Every structure is written in C-alpha cells, then in structure tokens.
Short mmCIF file of C-alpha atoms and ligand atoms in Angstrom, two decimals:
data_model
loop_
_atom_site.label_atom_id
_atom_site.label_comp_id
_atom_site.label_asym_id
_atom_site.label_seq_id
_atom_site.Cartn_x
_atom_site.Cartn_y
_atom_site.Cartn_z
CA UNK A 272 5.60 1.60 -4.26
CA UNK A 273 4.65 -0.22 -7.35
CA UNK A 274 1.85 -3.00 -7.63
CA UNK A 275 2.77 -5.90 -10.24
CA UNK A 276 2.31 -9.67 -10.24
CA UNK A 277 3.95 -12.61 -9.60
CA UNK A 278 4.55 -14.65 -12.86
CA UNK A 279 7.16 -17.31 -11.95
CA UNK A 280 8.71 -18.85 -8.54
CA UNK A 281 11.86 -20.33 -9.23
CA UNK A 282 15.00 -21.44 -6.57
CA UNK A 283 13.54 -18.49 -4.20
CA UNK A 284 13.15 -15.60 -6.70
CA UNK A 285 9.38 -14.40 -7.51
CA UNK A 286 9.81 -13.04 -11.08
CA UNK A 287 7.23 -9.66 -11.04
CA UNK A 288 5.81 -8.56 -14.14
CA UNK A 289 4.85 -4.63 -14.53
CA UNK A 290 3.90 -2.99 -17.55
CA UNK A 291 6.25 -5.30 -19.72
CA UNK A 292 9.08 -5.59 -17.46
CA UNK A 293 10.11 -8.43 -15.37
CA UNK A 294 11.72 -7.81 -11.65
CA UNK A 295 13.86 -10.35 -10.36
CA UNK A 296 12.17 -10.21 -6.90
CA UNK A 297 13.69 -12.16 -3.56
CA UNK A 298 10.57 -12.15 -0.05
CA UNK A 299 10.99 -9.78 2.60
CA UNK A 300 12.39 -11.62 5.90
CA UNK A 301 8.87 -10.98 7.08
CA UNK A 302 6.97 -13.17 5.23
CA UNK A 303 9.69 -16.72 6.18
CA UNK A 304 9.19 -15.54 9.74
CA UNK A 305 5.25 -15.22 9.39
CA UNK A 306 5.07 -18.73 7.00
CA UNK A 307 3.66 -16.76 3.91
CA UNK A 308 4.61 -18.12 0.86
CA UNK A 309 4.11 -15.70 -2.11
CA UNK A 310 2.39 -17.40 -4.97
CA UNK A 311 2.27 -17.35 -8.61
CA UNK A 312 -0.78 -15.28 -9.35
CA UNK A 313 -0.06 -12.91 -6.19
CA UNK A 314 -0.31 -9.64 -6.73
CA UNK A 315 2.24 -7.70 -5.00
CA UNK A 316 3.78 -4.44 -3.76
CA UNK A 317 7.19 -4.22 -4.73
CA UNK A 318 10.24 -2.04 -4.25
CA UNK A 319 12.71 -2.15 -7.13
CA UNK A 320 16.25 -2.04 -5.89
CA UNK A 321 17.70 -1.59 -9.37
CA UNK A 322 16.21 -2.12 -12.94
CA UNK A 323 16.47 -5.98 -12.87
CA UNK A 324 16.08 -6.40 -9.04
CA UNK A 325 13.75 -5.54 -5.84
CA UNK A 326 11.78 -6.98 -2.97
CA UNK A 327 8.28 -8.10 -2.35
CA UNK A 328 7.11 -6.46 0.07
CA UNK A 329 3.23 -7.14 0.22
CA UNK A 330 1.00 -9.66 -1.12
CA UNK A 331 -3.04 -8.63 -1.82
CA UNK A 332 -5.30 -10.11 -0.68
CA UNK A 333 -6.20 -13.50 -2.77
CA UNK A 334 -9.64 -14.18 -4.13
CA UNK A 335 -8.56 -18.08 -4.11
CA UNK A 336 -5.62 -20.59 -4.00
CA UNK A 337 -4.76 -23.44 -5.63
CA UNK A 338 -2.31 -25.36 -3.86
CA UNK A 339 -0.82 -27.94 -6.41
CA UNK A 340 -0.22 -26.31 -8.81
CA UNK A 341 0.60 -23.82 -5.95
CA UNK A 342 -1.10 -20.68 -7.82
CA UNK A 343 -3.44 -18.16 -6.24
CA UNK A 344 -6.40 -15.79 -7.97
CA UNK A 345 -7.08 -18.60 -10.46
CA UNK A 346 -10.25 -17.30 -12.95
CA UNK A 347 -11.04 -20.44 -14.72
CA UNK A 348 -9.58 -24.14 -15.48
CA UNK A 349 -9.22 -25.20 -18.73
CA UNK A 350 -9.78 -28.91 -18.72
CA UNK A 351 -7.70 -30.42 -21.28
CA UNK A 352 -8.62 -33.86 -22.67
CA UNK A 353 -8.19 -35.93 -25.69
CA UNK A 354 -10.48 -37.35 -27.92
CA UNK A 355 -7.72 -40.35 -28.18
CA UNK A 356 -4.11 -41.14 -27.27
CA UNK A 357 -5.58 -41.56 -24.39
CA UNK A 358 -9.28 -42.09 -24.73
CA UNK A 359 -11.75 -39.48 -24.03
CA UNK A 360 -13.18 -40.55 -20.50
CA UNK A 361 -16.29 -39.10 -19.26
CA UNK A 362 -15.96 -40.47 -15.76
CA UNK A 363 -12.58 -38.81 -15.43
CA UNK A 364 -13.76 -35.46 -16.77
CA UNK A 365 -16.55 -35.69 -14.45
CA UNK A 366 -13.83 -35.96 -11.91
CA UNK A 367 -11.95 -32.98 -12.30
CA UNK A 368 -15.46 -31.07 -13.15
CA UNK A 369 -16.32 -31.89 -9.57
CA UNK A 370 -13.30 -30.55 -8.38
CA UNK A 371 -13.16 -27.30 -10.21
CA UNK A 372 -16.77 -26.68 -8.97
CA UNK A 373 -16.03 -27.26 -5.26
CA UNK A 374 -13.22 -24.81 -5.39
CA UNK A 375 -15.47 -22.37 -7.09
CA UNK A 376 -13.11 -22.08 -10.43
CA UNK A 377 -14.71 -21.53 -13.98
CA UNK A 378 -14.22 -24.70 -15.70
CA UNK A 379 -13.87 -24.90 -19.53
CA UNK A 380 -13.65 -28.49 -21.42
CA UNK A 381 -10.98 -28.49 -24.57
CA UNK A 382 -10.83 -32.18 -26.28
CA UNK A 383 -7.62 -31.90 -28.37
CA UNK A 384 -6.30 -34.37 -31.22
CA UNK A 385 -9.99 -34.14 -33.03
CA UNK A 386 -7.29 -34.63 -36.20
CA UNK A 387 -6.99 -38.46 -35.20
CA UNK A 388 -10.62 -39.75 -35.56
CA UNK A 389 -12.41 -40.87 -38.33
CA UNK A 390 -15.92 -39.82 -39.27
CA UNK A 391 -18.15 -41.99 -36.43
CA UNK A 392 -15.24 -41.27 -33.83
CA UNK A 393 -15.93 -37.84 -34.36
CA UNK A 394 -19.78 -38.17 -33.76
CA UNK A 395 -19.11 -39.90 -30.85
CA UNK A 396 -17.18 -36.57 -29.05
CA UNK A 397 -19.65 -34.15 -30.58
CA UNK A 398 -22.40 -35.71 -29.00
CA UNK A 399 -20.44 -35.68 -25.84
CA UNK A 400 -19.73 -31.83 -26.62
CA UNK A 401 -23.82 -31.44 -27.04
CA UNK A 402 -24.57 -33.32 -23.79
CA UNK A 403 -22.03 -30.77 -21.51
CA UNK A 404 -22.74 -28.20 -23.31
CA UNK A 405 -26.03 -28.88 -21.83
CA UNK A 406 -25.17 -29.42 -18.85
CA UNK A 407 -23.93 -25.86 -18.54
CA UNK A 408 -20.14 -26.19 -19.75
CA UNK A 409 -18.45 -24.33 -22.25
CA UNK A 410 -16.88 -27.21 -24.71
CA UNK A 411 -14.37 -26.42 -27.50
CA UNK A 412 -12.76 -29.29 -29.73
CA UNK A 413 -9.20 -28.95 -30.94
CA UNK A 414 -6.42 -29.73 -32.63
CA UNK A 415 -3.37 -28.00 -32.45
CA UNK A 416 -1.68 -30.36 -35.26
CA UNK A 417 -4.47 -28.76 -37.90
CA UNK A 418 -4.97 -25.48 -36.10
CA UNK A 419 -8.93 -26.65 -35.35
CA UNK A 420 -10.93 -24.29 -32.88
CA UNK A 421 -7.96 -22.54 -31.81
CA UNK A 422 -9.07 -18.97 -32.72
CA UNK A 423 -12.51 -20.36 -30.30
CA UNK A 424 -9.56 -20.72 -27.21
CA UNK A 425 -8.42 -17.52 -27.51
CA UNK A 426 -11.55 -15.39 -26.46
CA UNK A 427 -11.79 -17.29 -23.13
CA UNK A 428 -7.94 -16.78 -22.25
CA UNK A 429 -8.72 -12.63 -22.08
CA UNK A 430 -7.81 -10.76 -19.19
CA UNK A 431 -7.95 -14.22 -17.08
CA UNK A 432 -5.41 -16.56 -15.01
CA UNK A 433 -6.21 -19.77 -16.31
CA UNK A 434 -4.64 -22.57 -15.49
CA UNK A 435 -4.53 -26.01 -17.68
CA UNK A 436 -5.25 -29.58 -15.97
CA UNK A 437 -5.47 -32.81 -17.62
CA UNK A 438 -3.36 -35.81 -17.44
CA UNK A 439 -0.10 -36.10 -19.22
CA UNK A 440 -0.25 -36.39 -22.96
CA UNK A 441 -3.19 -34.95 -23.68
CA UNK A 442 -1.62 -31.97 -25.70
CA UNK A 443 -1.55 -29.24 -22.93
CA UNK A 444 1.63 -27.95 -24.06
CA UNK A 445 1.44 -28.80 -27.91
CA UNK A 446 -2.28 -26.59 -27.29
CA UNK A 447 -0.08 -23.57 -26.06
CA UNK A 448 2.44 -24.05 -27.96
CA UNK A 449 0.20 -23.51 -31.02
CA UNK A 450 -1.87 -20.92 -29.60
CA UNK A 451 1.33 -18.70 -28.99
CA UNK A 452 3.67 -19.74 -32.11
CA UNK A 453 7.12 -19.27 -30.90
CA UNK A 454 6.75 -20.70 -27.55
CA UNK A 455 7.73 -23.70 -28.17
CA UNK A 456 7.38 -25.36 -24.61
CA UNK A 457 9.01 -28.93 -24.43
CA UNK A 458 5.77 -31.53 -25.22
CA UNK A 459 6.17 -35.28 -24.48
CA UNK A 460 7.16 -36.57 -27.68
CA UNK A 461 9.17 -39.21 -26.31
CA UNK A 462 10.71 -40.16 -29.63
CA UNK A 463 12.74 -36.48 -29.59
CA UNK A 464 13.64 -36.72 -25.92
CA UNK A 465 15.30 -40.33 -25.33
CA UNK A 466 12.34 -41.54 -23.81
CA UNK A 467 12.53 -39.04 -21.07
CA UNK A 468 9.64 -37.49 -22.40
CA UNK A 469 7.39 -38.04 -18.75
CA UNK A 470 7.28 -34.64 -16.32
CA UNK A 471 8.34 -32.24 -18.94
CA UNK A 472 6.57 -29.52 -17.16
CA UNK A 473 8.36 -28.47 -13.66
CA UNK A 474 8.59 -25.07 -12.29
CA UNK A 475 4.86 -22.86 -12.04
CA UNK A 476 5.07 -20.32 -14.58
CA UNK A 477 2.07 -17.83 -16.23
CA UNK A 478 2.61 -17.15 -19.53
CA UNK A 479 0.77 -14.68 -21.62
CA UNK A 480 -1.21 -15.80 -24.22
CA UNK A 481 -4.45 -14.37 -25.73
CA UNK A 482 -4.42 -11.21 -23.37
CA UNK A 483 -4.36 -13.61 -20.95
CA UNK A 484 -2.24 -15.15 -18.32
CA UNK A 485 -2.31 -19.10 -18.33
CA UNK A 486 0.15 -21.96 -16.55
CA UNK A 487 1.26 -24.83 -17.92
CA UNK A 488 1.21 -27.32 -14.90
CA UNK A 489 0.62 -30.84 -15.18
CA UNK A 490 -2.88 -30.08 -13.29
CA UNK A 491 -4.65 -31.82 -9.73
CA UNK A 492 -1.74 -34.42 -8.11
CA UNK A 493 -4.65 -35.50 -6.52
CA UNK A 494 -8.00 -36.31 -7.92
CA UNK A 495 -9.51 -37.59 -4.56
CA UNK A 496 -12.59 -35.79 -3.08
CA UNK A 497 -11.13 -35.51 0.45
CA UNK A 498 -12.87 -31.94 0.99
CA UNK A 499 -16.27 -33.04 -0.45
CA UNK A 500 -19.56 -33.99 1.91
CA UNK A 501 -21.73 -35.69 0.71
CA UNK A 502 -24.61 -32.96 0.94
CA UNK A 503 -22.46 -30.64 -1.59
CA UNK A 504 -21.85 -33.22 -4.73
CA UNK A 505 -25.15 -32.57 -5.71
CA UNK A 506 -23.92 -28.92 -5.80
CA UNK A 507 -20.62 -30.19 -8.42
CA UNK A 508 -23.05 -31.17 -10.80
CA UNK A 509 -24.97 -28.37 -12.05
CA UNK A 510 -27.34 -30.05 -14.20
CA UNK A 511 -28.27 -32.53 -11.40
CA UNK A 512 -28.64 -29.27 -9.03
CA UNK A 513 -30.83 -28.22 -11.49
CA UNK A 514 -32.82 -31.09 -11.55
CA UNK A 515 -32.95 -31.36 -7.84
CA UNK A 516 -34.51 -28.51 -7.68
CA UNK A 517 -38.22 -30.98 -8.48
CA UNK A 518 -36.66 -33.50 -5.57
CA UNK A 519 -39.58 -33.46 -3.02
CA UNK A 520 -37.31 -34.15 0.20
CA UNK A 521 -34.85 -31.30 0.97
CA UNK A 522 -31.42 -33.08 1.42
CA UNK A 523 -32.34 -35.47 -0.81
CA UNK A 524 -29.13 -37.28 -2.30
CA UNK A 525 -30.95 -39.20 -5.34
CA UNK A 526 -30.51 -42.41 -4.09
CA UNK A 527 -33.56 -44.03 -2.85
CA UNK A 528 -35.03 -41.28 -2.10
CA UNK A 529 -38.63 -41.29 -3.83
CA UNK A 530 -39.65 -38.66 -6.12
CA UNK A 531 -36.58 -37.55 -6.65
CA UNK A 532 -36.02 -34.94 -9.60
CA UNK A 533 -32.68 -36.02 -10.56
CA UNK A 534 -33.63 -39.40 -11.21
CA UNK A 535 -37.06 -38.25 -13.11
CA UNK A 536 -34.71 -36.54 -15.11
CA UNK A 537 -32.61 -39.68 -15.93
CA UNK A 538 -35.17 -41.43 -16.78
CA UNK A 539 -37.15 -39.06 -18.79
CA UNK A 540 -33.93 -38.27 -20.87
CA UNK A 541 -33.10 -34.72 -19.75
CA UNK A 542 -29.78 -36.27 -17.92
CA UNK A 543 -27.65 -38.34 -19.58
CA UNK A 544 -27.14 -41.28 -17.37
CA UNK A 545 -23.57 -41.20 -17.04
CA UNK A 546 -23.41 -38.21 -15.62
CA UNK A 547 -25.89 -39.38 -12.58
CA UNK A 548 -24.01 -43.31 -12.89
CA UNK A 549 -20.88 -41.06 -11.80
CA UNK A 550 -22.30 -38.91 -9.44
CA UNK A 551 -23.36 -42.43 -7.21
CA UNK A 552 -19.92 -43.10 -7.91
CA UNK A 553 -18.21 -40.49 -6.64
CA UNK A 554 -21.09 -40.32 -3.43
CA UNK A 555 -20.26 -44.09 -2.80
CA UNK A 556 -16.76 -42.95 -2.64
CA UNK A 557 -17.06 -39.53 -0.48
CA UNK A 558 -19.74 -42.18 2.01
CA UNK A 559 -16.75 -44.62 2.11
CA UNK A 560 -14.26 -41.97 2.86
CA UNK A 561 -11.90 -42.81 5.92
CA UNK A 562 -12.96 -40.10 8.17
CA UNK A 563 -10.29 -36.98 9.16
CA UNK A 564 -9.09 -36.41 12.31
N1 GDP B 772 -2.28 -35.59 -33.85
C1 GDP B 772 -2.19 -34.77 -32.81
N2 GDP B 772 -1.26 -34.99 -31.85
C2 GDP B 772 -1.19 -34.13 -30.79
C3 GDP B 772 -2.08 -33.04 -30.67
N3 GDP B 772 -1.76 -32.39 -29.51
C4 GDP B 772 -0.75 -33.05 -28.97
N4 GDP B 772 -0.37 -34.11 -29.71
C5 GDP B 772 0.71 -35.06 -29.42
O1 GDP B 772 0.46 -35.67 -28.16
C6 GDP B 772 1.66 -35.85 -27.42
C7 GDP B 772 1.57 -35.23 -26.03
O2 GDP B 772 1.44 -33.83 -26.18
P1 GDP B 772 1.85 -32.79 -25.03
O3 GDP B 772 1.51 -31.44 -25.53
O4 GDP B 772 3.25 -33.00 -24.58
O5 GDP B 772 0.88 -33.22 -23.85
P2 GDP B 772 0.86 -32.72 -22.32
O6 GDP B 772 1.53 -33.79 -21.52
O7 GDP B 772 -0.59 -32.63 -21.96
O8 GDP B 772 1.55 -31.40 -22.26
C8 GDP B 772 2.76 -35.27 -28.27
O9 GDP B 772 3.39 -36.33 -28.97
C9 GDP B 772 2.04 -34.35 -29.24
O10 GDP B 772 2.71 -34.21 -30.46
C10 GDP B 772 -3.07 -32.83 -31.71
O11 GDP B 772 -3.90 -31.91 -31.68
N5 GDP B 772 -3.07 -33.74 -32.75
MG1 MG B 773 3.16 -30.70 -20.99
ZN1 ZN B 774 -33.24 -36.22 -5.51
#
C-alpha cells in the first residue's frame, strides 16, 4: 500500500499528496469508531480506489500535535509579526515564544512591513533583531511589498512543516503569497473585500513553498499558559535558562531568591530586561492560575 501525507481536511475528505499527485481520500470506519481523527501533517497508508480517489487506512505514528491549528508533525513555527500596522510588541512575541518552546516546536521570528518605517523606526526593530538573536532565535525582517529578506525565508522552509502564527494583519498571507508568486491567497485588505476582510483564512491546508510544506492558519486561539508550571518557564526562556545555570538555589524561580543568575544577568546587561520584566509576568500569571480539576 502506498505511504503519502495528508495536505488538506476539508467537509470529511483528507486530500493525500504522493509524488505530485493528490488523492481525494475519505477515513476508514475504523478510525470514527476508535475517535482518531486524521490530521493535516499525518502521514498515512493509503489504498487508491481509482486515480482521484482511495481510503486512509493508517496513520504513523506522530512526532507531535498541534491542536488549533489541528496539524500534527509540526518542525518549526514561524512567528510572524509586524514592525507596524500593528506595533511590534515584545511582550506578545515573548508570549507565543513561550508557547512554541513548551510544545518543543522550532520557533523562527519574521517582522514583516520593514517598508513602512523611517530611518530611527528601523533602528528600533534591528536592535530588537540583535537582542533575540541573542537570545538564541533565528530573526529575519521582511517585507513582502519590496521583496526584503525573502530569499533569507526560503532556506528555513526546506524539507519542513512549518506552520505560521501571528495575529491577524500582520502579513502572513501577503508573506506567502510573495514567497510563492502565483498563490495569491486572499489577505485582509479590507478595502478589496467590503470590509469582510476579518477570518480570511478557514480550512487547514499545507502548501508547498520553498521545498517545504507550510500552513496558513491564523495561529494559537489561545495564548494562555494553561499547561505551564511554574518550575518549567524558566525552561521557555532560553537565555534566562542559560543564565540560571549561575542561580545558587536549584529551583530557583528569580524572584527573591538571592544570588540568582538570571537577575545578575539583568543587571549586569547580558539580559535585556524585558525579557526577565515578562517572564515575572507570565510567572505571576501561571502562580495566579485557577487550578484544574
Ligand atoms: N506595506 C506593507 N504592507 C503589508 C506587508 N505585508 C502585508 N501588508 C498589508 O497588511 C495587511 C494584512 O496582510 P495579510 O497578509 O492579510 O495579514 P494576515 O492576516 O497575517 O494574513 C494587508 O493590507 C497587506 O497588504 C508588507 O510587507 N508591507
Ligand atoms: Mg491571512
Ligand atoms: Zn535564579
């Protein structure tokens, strides 16, 4: 039986993609009766009934899952933000940075729309860039109206499922859009679409680009840390891991703790202080957490 993978889930049908052909695929009785749900992402045995048509009949095992978007064996996230319209936002960024580390995905920052700012502007989100870049993150500026840094996109896309968050109209589609010319995936210029230009993006769909596999979803519906402990933020944070490493008290969570490494590092520069101002954010937040039952 062939192997393929899922690329799109639409009204019941799991579209399979094998060397260049796509099989309209429906799910064997088996998997309603045992709650699977095939995923975008799976790959899957399948039995082709016709050209056009077959069955799933297996799903391999998954390294992860994503469950909104619902996509499993994600590589790596690209984070989209903008460097305006809206404002870059380091505490959100640090947000979905945190997230994408817990669920052990390989996050890459893109700021689009670098065309808009003027000369200090600019400054401003390449010192950013410098600072995560130190922090261990891969950071590539963009625009996709002036075809900036594109060609620096298309590396990381290579033989990857990579999946695109950031919050609506930061340029995720207008980004794919000009990274594969002829795409042309709706974007939310609002003007063109009778102001209905919100939720553009519906069904889960990979779409190769760069060698690569990548979905256009609108990202995390929820940017709550309801899985987090408070032990494992340090963990999100890899410079801050890094630093903790000088902490003297194991478990330390860089509070009050004294001679703490992470806040050595603050203070002698090596962290930028944002980065630790949102880390006692987010711990405040995971401390004040109703708790599960
Ligand atoms: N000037 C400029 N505008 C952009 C750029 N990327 C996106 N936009 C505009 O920003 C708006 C939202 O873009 P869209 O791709 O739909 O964002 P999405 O919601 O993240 O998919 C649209 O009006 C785009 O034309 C860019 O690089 N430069
Ligand atoms: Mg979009
Ligand atoms: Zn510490």
């Amino acid at each position: 039986m062939p192997e393929g993978k899922i690329v799109k889930a639409l009204s019941g049908f799991y579209y399979v993609y094998r060397d260049g052909v796509l099989i309209q695929c429906r799910g064997r009785g088996v998997f309603r009766k045992n709650k699977i749900t095939p995923l975008v992402g799976d790959n899957v045995i399948f039995q082709a009934e016709n050209e056009t048509d077959g069955y799933v009949l297996e799903i391999k095992e998954r390294k992860n899952e994503l469950v909104r978007p619902p996509i499993a064996n994600v590589d790596q996230s690209i984070l989209v933000f903008s460097a305006t319209e809206p404002g870059f936002s380091t505490t959100l960024l640090d947000r979905f940075l945190v997230l994408v580390e817990f669920n052990h995905i390989q996050p890459l920052i893109c700021i689009t729309k670098m065309d808009l700012l003027n000369e200090d502007e600019k400054q401003k989100i390449e010192q950013y860039a410098t600072e995560y870049k130190s922090a261990g993150y891969d950071v590539i500026l963009t625009s996709s109206e002036k075809d900036v840094g594109l060609e620096l996109l298309k590396p990381h896309l290579q033989n990857k499922i990579s999946v695109f968050a950031g919050q609506s109209g930061v340029g995720k589609s207008s980004l794919l859009n000009a990274l594969r010319p002829g795409l042309e995936l709706k974007t939310n210029d609002i003007s063109s679409h009778l102001g209905r230009g919100k939720h553009t993006t519906r069904h889960v769909e990979l779409i190769e680009i760069g060698n690569g596999l990548v979905a256009d979803t609108p990202g995390f519906s929820s940017l709550e840390f309801l899985e987090i402990d408070p032990e494992q933020l340090t963990f999100c944070f890899p410079d801050l891991e890094k630093a903790s490493e000088n902490c003297k008290f194991r478990g330390c969570l860089h509070v009050k703790e004294p001679k703490c490494g992470v806040k050595d590092a603050v203070e002698n520069g090596i962290l930028p202080k944002y980065r630790y101002e949102h880390y006692l954010d987010f711990l405040q937040e995971i401390k004040e957490r109703k708790p599960r039952y």
